[in-house]
CSV table of C-alpha atoms in Angstrom, one decimal:
chain,number,residue,atom,x,y,z
A,200,MET,CA,78.8,76.7,161.3
A,201,PRO,CA,75.7,74.7,161.0
A,202,ASP,CA,73.2,77.2,162.7
A,203,LEU,CA,74.7,80.1,160.5
A,204,LEU,CA,73.2,78.8,158.1
A,205,PRO,CA,70.0,80.4,156.6
A,206,LEU,CA,68.0,77.3,156.4
A,207,LEU,CA,64.3,78.0,155.1
A,208,GLY,CA,61.9,78.9,157.5
A,209,ASP,CA,60.0,76.6,159.6
A,210,GLU,CA,56.5,77.1,158.9
A,211,PRO,CA,55.1,79.3,161.6
A,212,SER,CA,52.4,76.4,164.0
A,213,GLU,CA,49.2,76.1,162.7
A,214,ARG,CA,46.2,74.1,164.4
A,215,SER,CA,46.4,70.6,164.2
A,216,ASP,CA,44.2,69.7,161.9
A,217,ALA,CA,45.7,73.0,159.6
A,218,ALA,CA,49.2,71.4,159.4
A,219,ARG,CA,48.1,67.9,158.6
A,220,ASN,CA,46.2,69.3,156.0
A,221,ARG,CA,49.1,71.3,155.1
A,222,ALA,CA,51.4,68.2,155.1
A,223,ALA,CA,48.9,65.8,153.6
A,224,LEU,CA,48.7,68.4,150.1
A,225,LEU,CA,52.7,68.9,150.2
A,226,ALA,CA,53.1,65.0,150.1
A,227,ALA,CA,50.4,64.9,147.5
A,228,GLY,CA,52.0,67.4,145.2
A,229,ARG,CA,55.4,66.0,145.8
A,230,ASP,CA,54.0,62.6,145.0
A,231,LEU,CA,52.4,64.0,141.6
A,232,VAL,CA,55.3,65.9,140.5
A,233,ALA,CA,57.5,62.6,140.8
A,234,HIS,CA,55.5,59.9,139.3
A,235,CYS,CA,53.5,62.5,136.6
A,236,GLY,CA,55.8,65.4,135.9
A,237,THR,CA,55.1,69.1,136.5
A,238,GLU,CA,52.8,70.0,133.8
A,239,ALA,CA,50.6,67.4,135.1
A,240,VAL,CA,50.0,68.6,138.6
A,241,THR,CA,46.9,71.0,139.0
A,242,MET,CA,45.2,72.3,142.2
A,243,GLU,CA,42.1,70.0,141.0
A,244,ALA,CA,44.8,66.9,141.2
A,245,VAL,CA,46.0,67.8,144.4
A,246,ALA,CA,43.4,68.6,146.1
A,247,GLU,CA,41.9,64.7,145.4
A,248,ARG,CA,45.0,62.9,146.2
A,249,ALA,CA,44.8,64.6,149.6
A,250,GLY,CA,41.5,64.2,150.1
A,251,VAL,CA,40.5,67.5,150.7
A,252,GLY,CA,38.4,70.6,148.9
A,253,LYS,CA,39.9,72.3,146.5
A,254,GLY,CA,39.6,75.5,147.8
A,255,THR,CA,41.3,74.6,150.9
A,256,VAL,CA,44.5,74.0,148.1
A,257,PHE,CA,43.9,77.8,147.2
A,258,ARG,CA,43.6,78.5,150.7
A,259,ARG,CA,47.0,77.3,151.2
A,260,PHE,CA,48.9,78.2,148.5
A,261,GLY,CA,47.1,80.6,146.4
A,262,THR,CA,48.3,79.6,143.2
A,263,ARG,CA,49.9,76.7,141.4
A,264,GLU,CA,53.1,79.0,141.7
A,265,GLY,CA,53.1,78.8,144.8
A,266,LEU,CA,52.3,75.4,145.4
A,267,MET,CA,55.1,74.4,143.4
A,268,ALA,CA,57.2,76.7,145.3
A,269,ALA,CA,56.0,75.1,148.4
A,270,VAL,CA,56.7,71.7,146.7
A,271,LEU,CA,60.4,72.9,145.8
A,272,ASP,CA,61.4,74.0,149.6
A,273,ALA,CA,60.2,70.7,150.6
A,274,ASP,CA,63.1,68.9,148.4
A,275,GLU,CA,65.2,71.6,149.3
A,276,ARG,CA,65.3,71.3,153.3
A,277,GLU,CA,65.6,67.7,152.7
A,278,TRP,CA,68.7,68.5,150.3
A,279,GLN,CA,70.2,71.2,152.8
A,280,ALA,CA,70.1,68.8,155.5
A,281,ALA,CA,72.3,66.2,153.5
A,282,VAL,CA,74.5,69.3,153.4
A,283,ILE,CA,74.4,70.1,156.7
A,284,SER,CA,74.8,66.8,158.0
A,285,GLY,CA,74.2,63.8,155.7
A,286,PRO,CA,76.9,61.6,154.6
A,287,PRO,CA,80.4,62.8,153.1
A,288,PRO,CA,81.3,63.8,150.7
A,289,LEU,CA,78.6,66.3,150.3
A,290,GLY,CA,78.0,66.6,154.5
A,291,PRO,CA,80.7,66.8,157.0
A,292,GLY,CA,83.7,65.3,157.2
A,293,ALA,CA,85.4,64.8,153.6
A,294,GLU,CA,88.4,67.1,152.6
A,295,PRO,CA,87.4,70.3,151.4
A,296,TRP,CA,87.9,69.7,147.8
A,297,GLU,CA,86.4,66.5,147.5
A,298,ARG,CA,83.5,68.3,149.3
A,299,LEU,CA,83.3,70.9,146.4
A,300,VAL,CA,83.0,68.3,143.7
A,301,ALA,CA,80.5,66.5,145.9
A,302,PHE,CA,78.1,69.8,145.9
A,303,GLY,CA,78.9,70.6,142.3
A,304,ARG,CA,77.5,67.0,141.2
A,305,SER,CA,74.9,66.8,143.7
A,306,ARG,CA,73.5,70.8,142.9
A,307,LEU,CA,73.8,69.7,138.8
A,308,VAL,CA,72.1,66.6,139.3
A,309,THR,CA,68.7,68.0,141.7
A,310,THR,CA,68.5,71.2,139.2
A,311,LEU,CA,68.1,69.4,136.8
A,312,THR,CA,65.6,66.8,138.0
A,313,HIS,CA,63.7,70.2,139.4
A,314,ALA,CA,64.3,71.9,136.2
A,315,ASP,CA,60.3,72.3,135.1
A,316,LEU,CA,59.5,72.9,138.7
A,317,ILE,CA,62.1,75.7,139.1
A,318,ARG,CA,60.5,77.2,136.6
A,319,ALA,CA,56.7,76.6,137.8
A,320,ALA,CA,57.8,78.3,141.1
A,321,GLY,CA,58.8,81.7,138.8
A,322,GLY,CA,61.6,83.7,138.6
A,323,PHE,CA,63.2,82.7,135.3
A,324,GLY,CA,64.6,79.8,136.3
A,325,SER,CA,66.6,80.4,139.5
A,326,ARG,CA,65.5,79.0,143.3
A,327,SER,CA,64.4,80.9,145.9
A,328,GLN,CA,66.1,83.9,147.9
A,329,PRO,CA,66.6,81.9,151.0
A,330,ALA,CA,67.9,78.5,148.8
A,331,HIS,CA,70.5,80.8,147.2
A,332,ALA,CA,71.5,82.2,149.9
A,333,PHE,CA,72.1,78.8,152.1
A,334,THR,CA,74.2,78.0,148.9
A,335,VAL,CA,76.5,80.7,148.7
A,336,LEU,CA,76.9,80.6,152.4
A,337,HIS,CA,78.1,77.0,151.8
A,338,LEU,CA,80.5,77.3,149.1
A,339,ARG,CA,81.5,80.4,151.3
A,340,HIS,CA,82.6,77.6,153.6
A,341,LEU,CA,84.2,75.8,151.5
A,342,LEU,CA,86.0,78.4,149.8
A,343,ARG,CA,87.5,79.1,152.9
A,344,GLU,CA,88.4,76.0,153.7
A,345,LEU,CA,90.6,76.0,150.6
A,346,GLY,CA,92.6,78.8,151.5
A,347,VAL,CA,91.0,80.9,149.1
A,348,THR,CA,91.2,84.7,150.4
A,349,GLY,CA,89.6,87.7,148.4
A,350,ASP,CA,85.5,88.4,147.6
A,351,LEU,CA,84.2,85.2,148.7
A,352,PRO,CA,80.9,86.5,148.2
A,353,MET,CA,81.4,87.0,144.3
A,354,LEU,CA,83.2,84.0,143.9
A,355,ALA,CA,80.5,82.2,145.3
A,356,THR,CA,77.8,84.0,143.5
A,357,ALA,CA,80.2,83.3,140.2
A,358,LEU,CA,80.5,79.7,140.9
A,359,LEU,CA,76.8,78.9,141.3
A,360,ALA,CA,75.5,80.7,138.5
A,361,PRO,CA,76.6,78.0,136.3
A,362,LEU,CA,74.4,75.2,138.4
A,363,GLU,CA,71.2,77.1,137.7
A,364,VAL,CA,68.5,76.7,135.3
A,365,PRO,CA,69.3,78.4,132.0
A,366,LEU,CA,72.5,77.5,132.0
A,367,LEU,CA,72.1,73.9,132.4
A,368,ASP,CA,69.1,74.0,130.1
A,369,ALA,CA,70.9,74.9,126.9
A,370,ALA,CA,73.8,72.9,127.8
A,371,VAL,CA,72.3,69.8,128.9
A,372,ARG,CA,68.5,69.8,127.2
A,373,ALA,CA,69.5,71.9,123.8
A,374,GLU,CA,73.1,71.3,123.1
A,375,ASP,CA,72.6,67.4,124.1
A,376,TYR,CA,75.5,67.3,126.8
A,377,PRO,CA,76.2,64.6,128.9
A,378,VAL,CA,76.0,65.7,132.9
A,379,GLU,CA,80.1,64.3,133.2
A,380,ARG,CA,80.6,66.8,130.4
A,381,VAL,CA,79.1,70.2,132.2
A,382,LEU,CA,80.5,68.4,135.7
A,383,ALA,CA,83.6,69.0,134.0
A,384,SER,CA,83.4,72.0,133.3
A,385,TRP,CA,82.0,73.5,136.2
A,386,LEU,CA,85.3,71.7,138.1
A,387,ASP,CA,87.3,73.8,135.6
A,388,LEU,CA,85.5,76.9,136.6
A,389,ALA,CA,86.1,76.2,140.4
A,390,ARG,CA,89.9,75.3,139.6
A,391,ARG,CA,90.4,78.8,137.9
A,392,ILE,CA,88.7,80.6,140.6
A,393,THR,CA,90.3,78.5,143.9
A,394,ALA,CA,93.6,78.5,141.8
A,395,GLY,CA,94.2,82.2,141.6
B,130,MET,CA,80.3,89.6,114.7
B,131,PRO,CA,77.7,92.2,115.7
B,132,ASP,CA,75.4,90.7,113.5
B,133,LEU,CA,74.8,87.6,115.3
B,134,LEU,CA,74.3,89.2,118.4
B,135,PRO,CA,70.5,88.6,119.8
B,136,LEU,CA,69.7,92.2,119.9
B,137,LEU,CA,66.4,93.1,122.0
B,138,GLY,CA,63.7,92.6,118.8
B,139,ASP,CA,62.4,95.5,117.0
B,140,GLU,CA,59.0,96.1,117.6
B,141,PRO,CA,56.6,94.6,115.0
B,142,SER,CA,55.3,96.9,112.8
B,143,GLU,CA,52.6,98.6,113.4
B,144,ARG,CA,49.9,101.2,112.2
B,145,SER,CA,51.7,105.0,112.5
B,146,ASP,CA,49.3,106.4,115.5
B,147,ALA,CA,49.5,103.1,117.4
B,148,ALA,CA,53.6,103.6,117.1
B,149,ARG,CA,53.7,107.2,118.0
B,150,ASN,CA,51.4,106.8,121.1
B,151,ARG,CA,54.1,103.9,122.0
B,152,ALA,CA,56.9,106.2,121.6
B,153,ALA,CA,54.9,108.6,123.6
B,154,LEU,CA,54.2,106.5,126.9
B,155,LEU,CA,57.9,104.8,126.7
B,156,ALA,CA,59.0,108.3,126.7
B,157,ALA,CA,56.9,109.1,129.4
B,158,GLY,CA,57.7,106.1,131.4
B,159,ARG,CA,61.6,107.0,131.1
B,160,ASP,CA,61.4,110.4,131.9
B,161,LEU,CA,59.4,109.5,135.1
B,162,VAL,CA,61.4,106.7,136.3
B,163,ALA,CA,64.6,109.2,135.8
B,164,HIS,CA,63.3,112.3,137.3
B,165,CYS,CA,61.1,110.3,139.5
B,166,GLY,CA,62.2,107.4,140.6
B,167,THR,CA,60.6,104.0,139.8
B,168,GLU,CA,58.2,103.7,142.6
B,169,ALA,CA,56.4,106.6,141.6
B,170,VAL,CA,55.4,105.6,138.5
B,171,THR,CA,51.8,105.0,137.8
B,172,MET,CA,50.2,103.8,134.8
B,173,GLU,CA,48.0,106.8,135.6
B,174,ALA,CA,51.0,109.5,135.5
B,175,VAL,CA,52.3,107.9,132.5
B,176,ALA,CA,48.9,108.3,130.3
B,177,GLU,CA,48.8,111.6,131.8
B,178,ARG,CA,52.1,112.5,130.9
B,179,ALA,CA,52.1,111.3,127.4
B,180,GLY,CA,48.6,112.6,127.0
B,181,VAL,CA,46.5,109.7,125.9
B,182,GLY,CA,44.0,108.0,128.1
B,183,LYS,CA,45.2,105.3,130.9
B,184,GLY,CA,43.4,102.4,128.9
B,185,THR,CA,46.2,103.0,126.3
B,186,VAL,CA,48.9,102.5,128.6
B,187,PHE,CA,47.0,99.0,129.9
B,188,ARG,CA,45.9,97.8,126.3
B,189,ARG,CA,50.0,98.5,125.0
B,190,PHE,CA,51.7,97.1,128.2
B,191,GLY,CA,49.5,95.1,130.2
B,192,THR,CA,50.3,95.6,133.7
B,193,ARG,CA,52.6,97.7,135.8
B,194,GLU,CA,55.2,95.1,135.4
B,195,GLY,CA,55.1,95.0,131.4
B,196,LEU,CA,55.7,98.7,131.5
B,197,MET,CA,59.0,99.1,133.7
B,198,ALA,CA,60.1,95.9,131.5
B,199,ALA,CA,59.6,97.9,128.4
B,200,VAL,CA,61.1,101.1,129.8
B,201,LEU,CA,64.2,98.6,130.7
B,202,ASP,CA,64.4,97.3,126.9
B,203,ALA,CA,64.6,100.9,125.8
B,204,ASP,CA,67.6,101.5,128.1
B,205,GLU,CA,69.3,98.1,127.4
B,206,ARG,CA,68.9,98.7,123.7
B,207,GLU,CA,70.9,101.7,124.1
B,208,TRP,CA,74.0,100.2,126.0
B,209,GLN,CA,73.2,97.6,123.5
B,210,ALA,CA,74.5,99.8,120.4
B,211,ALA,CA,77.5,101.2,122.8
B,212,VAL,CA,78.7,98.2,123.0
B,213,ILE,CA,78.5,97.1,119.6
B,214,SER,CA,79.3,100.3,118.0
B,215,GLY,CA,80.7,103.0,120.6
B,216,PRO,CA,83.8,104.5,121.3
B,217,PRO,CA,85.9,102.1,122.9
B,218,PRO,CA,87.0,100.7,125.7
B,219,LEU,CA,83.2,100.0,125.8
B,220,GLY,CA,82.6,99.9,121.9
B,221,PRO,CA,85.3,97.8,119.7
B,222,GLY,CA,88.9,99.3,118.9
B,223,ALA,CA,90.6,98.6,122.3
B,224,GLU,CA,92.6,95.3,123.7
B,225,PRO,CA,90.4,92.9,124.9
B,226,TRP,CA,91.3,93.2,128.2
B,227,GLU,CA,90.2,97.0,128.1
B,228,ARG,CA,87.5,96.4,126.8
B,229,LEU,CA,86.5,93.4,129.1
B,230,VAL,CA,87.2,96.5,132.2
B,231,ALA,CA,85.4,98.9,130.4
B,232,PHE,CA,82.2,96.2,130.2
B,233,GLY,CA,82.3,95.2,133.7
B,234,ARG,CA,82.3,98.7,134.9
B,235,SER,CA,79.3,99.9,132.6
B,236,ARG,CA,77.5,96.8,133.4
B,237,LEU,CA,78.3,97.7,137.1
B,238,VAL,CA,76.9,100.8,136.8
B,239,THR,CA,73.5,100.5,134.6
B,240,THR,CA,72.6,97.9,136.9
B,241,LEU,CA,72.8,99.6,140.1
B,242,THR,CA,70.9,102.4,138.1
B,243,HIS,CA,68.5,100.4,137.2
B,244,ALA,CA,67.9,98.0,140.2
B,245,ASP,CA,64.6,99.4,141.2
B,246,LEU,CA,63.0,99.1,137.8
B,247,ILE,CA,64.7,95.5,137.2
B,248,ARG,CA,63.0,94.5,140.2
B,249,ALA,CA,59.9,95.9,139.2
B,250,ALA,CA,60.0,94.3,135.7
B,251,GLY,CA,60.1,91.6,137.3
B,252,GLY,CA,62.2,87.8,137.7
B,253,PHE,CA,63.9,88.0,141.2
B,254,GLY,CA,66.4,90.8,140.2
B,255,SER,CA,67.5,89.5,136.8
B,256,ARG,CA,67.3,90.9,133.4
B,257,SER,CA,65.3,89.7,130.6
B,258,GLN,CA,66.9,86.4,129.2
B,259,PRO,CA,67.4,88.4,125.6
B,260,ALA,CA,69.6,90.9,127.5
B,261,HIS,CA,71.3,88.2,129.3
B,262,ALA,CA,72.1,86.5,126.2
B,263,PHE,CA,73.4,89.4,124.3
B,264,THR,CA,75.8,89.7,127.3
B,265,VAL,CA,76.7,85.8,126.9
B,266,LEU,CA,77.5,86.3,123.5
B,267,HIS,CA,79.6,89.5,124.2
B,268,LEU,CA,81.7,88.1,126.9
B,269,ARG,CA,82.7,84.8,125.1
B,270,HIS,CA,83.7,86.9,122.1
B,271,LEU,CA,86.2,89.0,125.0
B,272,LEU,CA,87.3,86.0,126.4
B,273,ARG,CA,88.1,84.5,122.7
B,274,GLU,CA,89.9,87.2,122.0
B,275,LEU,CA,92.0,87.1,125.0
B,276,GLY,CA,93.2,83.7,123.9
B,277,VAL,CA,90.9,81.7,126.9
B,278,THR,CA,90.1,78.3,126.1
B,279,GLY,CA,87.3,75.7,127.8
B,280,ASP,CA,83.7,75.6,128.2
B,281,LEU,CA,83.3,79.7,127.5
B,282,PRO,CA,79.8,80.0,128.0
B,283,MET,CA,79.9,78.2,131.4
B,284,LEU,CA,82.8,80.9,132.2
B,285,ALA,CA,80.7,83.7,130.6
B,286,THR,CA,77.8,83.1,132.4
B,287,ALA,CA,80.1,82.7,136.0
B,288,LEU,CA,81.4,86.1,135.3
B,289,LEU,CA,77.5,87.7,134.6
B,290,ALA,CA,76.3,86.6,138.0
B,291,PRO,CA,77.8,89.2,140.4
B,292,LEU,CA,77.2,91.7,137.8
B,293,GLU,CA,73.5,90.9,138.6
B,294,VAL,CA,70.8,92.7,141.1
B,295,PRO,CA,71.2,90.5,144.2
B,296,LEU,CA,74.7,90.7,144.7
B,297,LEU,CA,75.4,94.2,143.7
B,298,ASP,CA,72.3,95.0,146.6
B,299,ALA,CA,74.2,93.1,149.3
B,300,ALA,CA,77.3,94.3,148.1
B,301,VAL,CA,76.8,98.6,147.6
B,302,ARG,CA,73.5,98.9,149.6
B,303,ALA,CA,73.7,96.6,152.4
B,304,GLU,CA,77.0,96.4,152.9
B,305,ASP,CA,77.6,100.1,152.2
B,306,TYR,CA,80.7,99.1,149.7
B,307,PRO,CA,81.7,101.9,147.2
B,308,VAL,CA,81.4,100.9,143.4
B,309,GLU,CA,84.9,101.1,142.5
B,310,ARG,CA,85.8,98.3,145.9
B,311,VAL,CA,82.9,95.9,143.9
B,312,LEU,CA,84.4,96.5,140.5
B,313,ALA,CA,88.0,95.5,142.2
B,314,SER,CA,86.4,92.3,143.1
B,315,TRP,CA,84.6,91.6,139.9
B,316,LEU,CA,88.5,92.5,138.3
B,317,ASP,CA,90.0,89.7,140.2
B,318,LEU,CA,87.7,87.3,139.4
B,319,ALA,CA,88.3,88.3,135.6
B,320,ARG,CA,92.0,87.3,136.1
B,321,ARG,CA,91.3,83.9,138.1
B,322,ILE,CA,88.9,83.0,135.2
B,323,THR,CA,91.0,84.0,132.2
B,324,ALA,CA,94.7,83.3,133.9
B,325,GLY,CA,93.4,79.8,134.0
């Protein structure tokens, strides 16, 4: 199962100084997002923190949007690793329903944590196609383990949509719902879909 | 109910020659999309067909993406009108489940028809936020009529996701599923969600 998942691609091989630069810039970007918030991150600030010229940041990431997408991808890779081989119940070893609950909670929290970043990376509040494809495949796997039959890609797509930024923004930010209430609603949806 | 729906905005008032130009450009864009396909539509081709200068197209729509979004909005307004006041079962007057079936079929078909246009208008294959908000409100209304209780915005969001380009492309184009098979899967999802 793990080797079938479309993990976010490894970087193509680079000259070692280029690879070092890239890693330093990414680390600087992630630090700035974590400590100063997405809005505060500029190409200049990342260059300064990484100790390279501004031109290097533009050559590496093209635009601020590209930089944000790279920072998001780095976080996503860590999250994918936790799903594939981290401790249960998010990782393997727990019952499928427990894993589904852990998946929903974890995805909900990471989406809220990264909402500004996801928006800054473009795409109307949705994650990248590879990130989405990974979650669809993981959910298909859990649904199959739960004995659900039917069009699993469609059921997985339906289950994922409420964990993306647009709905969570409306519910958690605009309506001021606590995260636990949104999670409870999501579990109700999951029960409907798995019970059918 | 109809007056609560966030219809795609009316255009701000314009000088009458500007309004005429805009209407002509939009009509030219829609004609070209319908007859030559989205790929064939350029700013130049639209200007020529509408009998105005290329600069006017750029001033009006900014980019090709902006032109595509305007063409899509015009089609979306017609579809919204059919939902609000067109003949049943898509429009009012039919039983709520019949309306839900008609909604699913109609949205599936319009999404497939406009898939290239939706992609060309930007946003990773999703429709604009106002277009999405309209469909969520309409589905909430139908779910309420069907006696469904729970977090209706979340259930509506889940029901809509499989009718967007990414899943339909994977199912209908890549896997070569007939539209009726995708609709049957969607109705299975709708039954699970409304039965719970």
